[in-house]
Amino acid sequence: MKSVIYLDNNATTPIDPRVLEAMMPYLTNNFANANSTHQFGVEAYEVVKTARKQVADLIGAETNEIIFTSGSTEAINLAIKGVAENYSDKGKHIVTVKTEHHAVLDTCQYLETKGFEVTYLPVGTDGLIDLQALKTALRPDTILVSVMYVNNETGVIQPIKQIAQLTHEAGALFMTDATQAVGKMTVNVNEDNIDLLCLSGHKFYAPKGIGALFVRQRRPNRVKLPALIHGGGHERGLRSGTLNVPGIIALGKACELAVKEMKTNADRIRELRDYLEAELLKIPGTSVNGNTDYRLYNVTNLCFKGVDSEAMIMGLSEMENDLPLMAVSNGSACTSTSIEPSHVLTAMGLNEFLAFNCIRFSLGKFNHREELEVVIAEVSKTTDNLRALNFR
Ligand SMILES: *Cc1c(COP(=O)(O)O)cnc(C)c1O
């Protein structure tokens, strides 16, 4: 395979070699079912227990509050549909935000077909929600507020603690899609008073197909969810199905590494991102999308006015020269087959033309400065070329 400069870490990350090493024995020698009562199974059960503790520790939760799932999309479905089903006696109103991931938006839209009412809060041009607008949206029949921690396209960080407080004052449950936050920044479910939270291994150096849902069991809000997947009663009856032992071990290891190395990685990646952003902003007609004060350190979403982002992505991944393939993204990976402009950027007030001129560069712990130098030179060149075409 051709070498690649990978700046699409918000779509997915490579597996950390130490994570791979930790999970390997459970793909080979010890392949036991963690629910088998023989010694082989007991051993698998024990490592799952350790991994559950590692996941819980990363977010300040208790082990009985962690439900392993196949990832964030499943966790989001379990949480939102579950709350809708169990709390509909109290009301049928849900509040979320226009810039949420499609896993949240599409689940909410589905519930609208089942008689629920959903308020989709707007965001400002900086991508942040207005707390006053949230206050106004909350009603006695509101059962759930779901607001993402960090936006996957822009890195904008919402004021989660204040949002949770307002939600609880209105007597509703607070859920956050923390897929882009967990493992990269400090997230504490007690500090922020979160009732439901989802996370996904492949966004922080574990493999695809493993994630978790945090379901608060301690006061003040003990959340009760119904099962959506029925069967053998695994995961406290909430999510049946033979446990993905290798995946769970990998997720646990990724959480352990995140606890230890988060600060070092964050400082390094922030410096790289700031350098990349500063250099690319020197290209005329370039601007940053999203609030730059309340933003995660690994992302920059840039608008290159008049440059088609699809053409830019193709230009950067051209195979004809000796350059490595440069992987960046427009919009989120999940919507990359659609020809619609990013719903996140249009919600922030960008017009359709401009929304098609934006590129997300998302960095990870395996990036280094030499790679960015190549990217900066190539983006400048490609921008010039594409703009020259426009005026021919
Ligand atoms: C990637 C992502 C998801 C989906 O996670 P999967 O584990 O791939 O299902 C949901 N929300 C956000 C913010 C994401 O970045």
PDB file of N, CA and C and ligand atoms in Angstrom, residues 10-11 70-74 76 101 103 148 150 152 177 179-180 200 202-203 334, ligand 1:
ATOM      1  N   ASN A  10     -10.908  11.892  12.989  1.00  0.00           N
ATOM      2  CA  ASN A  10     -12.260  11.958  13.544  1.00  0.00           C
ATOM      3  C   ASN A  10     -13.194  10.959  12.866  1.00  0.00           C
ATOM      4  N   ALA A  11     -12.775  10.441  11.713  1.00  0.00           N
ATOM      5  CA  ALA A  11     -13.567   9.391  11.057  1.00  0.00           C
ATOM      6  C   ALA A  11     -13.262   8.047  11.705  1.00  0.00           C
ATOM      7  N   SER A  70     -21.717  -2.293  20.241  1.00  0.00           N
ATOM      8  CA  SER A  70     -20.861  -2.395  19.052  1.00  0.00           C
ATOM      9  C   SER A  70     -20.250  -1.049  18.685  1.00  0.00           C
ATOM     10  N   GLY A  71     -20.642  -0.008  19.385  1.00  0.00           N
ATOM     11  CA  GLY A  71     -20.110   1.313  19.073  1.00  0.00           C
ATOM     12  C   GLY A  71     -21.080   2.384  19.523  1.00  0.00           C
ATOM     13  N   SER A  72     -20.830   3.601  19.079  1.00  0.00           N
ATOM     14  CA  SER A  72     -21.670   4.713  19.526  1.00  0.00           C
ATOM     15  C   SER A  72     -23.057   4.700  18.892  1.00  0.00           C
ATOM     16  N   THR A  73     -23.137   4.333  17.636  1.00  0.00           N
ATOM     17  CA  THR A  73     -24.445   4.339  16.976  1.00  0.00           C
ATOM     18  C   THR A  73     -25.420   3.429  17.736  1.00  0.00           C
ATOM     19  N   GLU A  74     -24.963   2.240  18.094  1.00  0.00           N
ATOM     20  CA  GLU A  74     -25.835   1.334  18.841  1.00  0.00           C
ATOM     21  C   GLU A  74     -26.160   1.900  20.226  1.00  0.00           C
ATOM     22  N   ILE A  76     -26.300   4.977  21.140  1.00  0.00           N
ATOM     23  CA  ILE A  76     -27.228   6.108  20.984  1.00  0.00           C
ATOM     24  C   ILE A  76     -28.653   5.599  20.776  1.00  0.00           C
ATOM     25  N   HIS A 101     -24.638  14.337  15.373  1.00  0.00           N
ATOM     26  CA  HIS A 101     -24.315  13.257  14.444  1.00  0.00           C
ATOM     27  C   HIS A 101     -25.620  12.619  13.940  1.00  0.00           C
ATOM     28  N   ALA A 103     -26.474   9.662  13.840  1.00  0.00           N
ATOM     29  CA  ALA A 103     -26.966   8.592  14.725  1.00  0.00           C
ATOM     30  C   ALA A 103     -28.025   9.144  15.683  1.00  0.00           C
ATOM     31  N   MET A 148     -24.358  16.748  21.929  1.00  0.00           N
ATOM     32  CA  MET A 148     -23.035  16.132  21.789  1.00  0.00           C
ATOM     33  C   MET A 148     -21.963  16.924  22.540  1.00  0.00           C
ATOM     34  N   VAL A 150     -18.445  16.986  21.830  1.00  0.00           N
ATOM     35  CA  VAL A 150     -17.548  17.625  20.860  1.00  0.00           C
ATOM     36  C   VAL A 150     -18.074  17.310  19.466  1.00  0.00           C
ATOM     37  N   ASN A 152     -18.016  16.387  15.688  1.00  0.00           N
ATOM     38  CA  ASN A 152     -17.061  15.615  14.896  1.00  0.00           C
ATOM     39  C   ASN A 152     -16.520  16.390  13.696  1.00  0.00           C
ATOM     40  N   ASP A 177     -23.623  12.538  23.395  1.00  0.00           N
ATOM     41  CA  ASP A 177     -22.807  11.764  22.464  1.00  0.00           C
ATOM     42  C   ASP A 177     -21.385  12.289  22.647  1.00  0.00           C
ATOM     43  N   THR A 179     -18.600  10.753  21.737  1.00  0.00           N
ATOM     44  CA  THR A 179     -17.720   9.944  20.901  1.00  0.00           C
ATOM     45  C   THR A 179     -16.405  10.639  20.554  1.00  0.00           C
ATOM     46  N   GLN A 180     -16.469  11.955  20.334  1.00  0.00           N
ATOM     47  CA  GLN A 180     -15.236  12.662  19.961  1.00  0.00           C
ATOM     48  C   GLN A 180     -14.511  13.251  21.168  1.00  0.00           C
ATOM     49  N   SER A 200     -16.966   5.345  21.726  1.00  0.00           N
ATOM     50  CA  SER A 200     -16.647   4.366  20.687  1.00  0.00           C
ATOM     51  C   SER A 200     -15.149   4.147  20.590  1.00  0.00           C
ATOM     52  N   HIS A 202     -13.127   2.943  18.256  1.00  0.00           N
ATOM     53  CA  HIS A 202     -12.320   3.242  17.057  1.00  0.00           C
ATOM     54  C   HIS A 202     -12.020   4.722  16.870  1.00  0.00           C
ATOM     55  N   LYS A 203     -12.567   5.565  17.742  1.00  0.00           N
ATOM     56  CA  LYS A 203     -12.238   6.986  17.673  1.00  0.00           C
ATOM     57  C   LYS A 203     -11.035   7.316  18.548  1.00  0.00           C
ATOM     58  N   CYS A 334     -19.599   9.537   7.649  1.00  0.00           N
ATOM     59  CA  CYS A 334     -20.866   8.821   7.560  1.00  0.00           C
ATOM     60  C   CYS A 334     -21.751   9.376   6.467  1.00  0.00           C
TER      61      CYS A 334
HETATM   62  C1  LIG B   1     -18.102   8.260  14.857  1.00  0.00           C
HETATM   63  C2  LIG B   1     -19.194   8.951  15.578  1.00  0.00           C
HETATM   64  C3  LIG B   1     -20.393   8.282  15.889  1.00  0.00           C
HETATM   65  C4  LIG B   1     -20.654   6.859  15.452  1.00  0.00           C
HETATM   66  O1  LIG B   1     -19.860   5.974  16.162  1.00  0.00           O
HETATM   67  P1  LIG B   1     -19.736   4.420  15.724  1.00  0.00           P
HETATM   68  O2  LIG B   1     -19.031   3.804  16.873  1.00  0.00           O
HETATM   69  O3  LIG B   1     -18.943   4.421  14.482  1.00  0.00           O
HETATM   70  O4  LIG B   1     -21.108   3.901  15.555  1.00  0.00           O
HETATM   71  C5  LIG B   1     -21.357   8.965  16.591  1.00  0.00           C
HETATM   72  N1  LIG B   1     -21.161  10.242  16.993  1.00  0.00           N
HETATM   73  C6  LIG B   1     -20.033  10.921  16.719  1.00  0.00           C
HETATM   74  C7  LIG B   1     -19.876  12.305  17.205  1.00  0.00           C
HETATM   75  C8  LIG B   1     -19.010  10.292  16.003  1.00  0.00           C
HETATM   76  O5  LIG B   1     -17.909  10.979  15.726  1.00  0.00           O
END
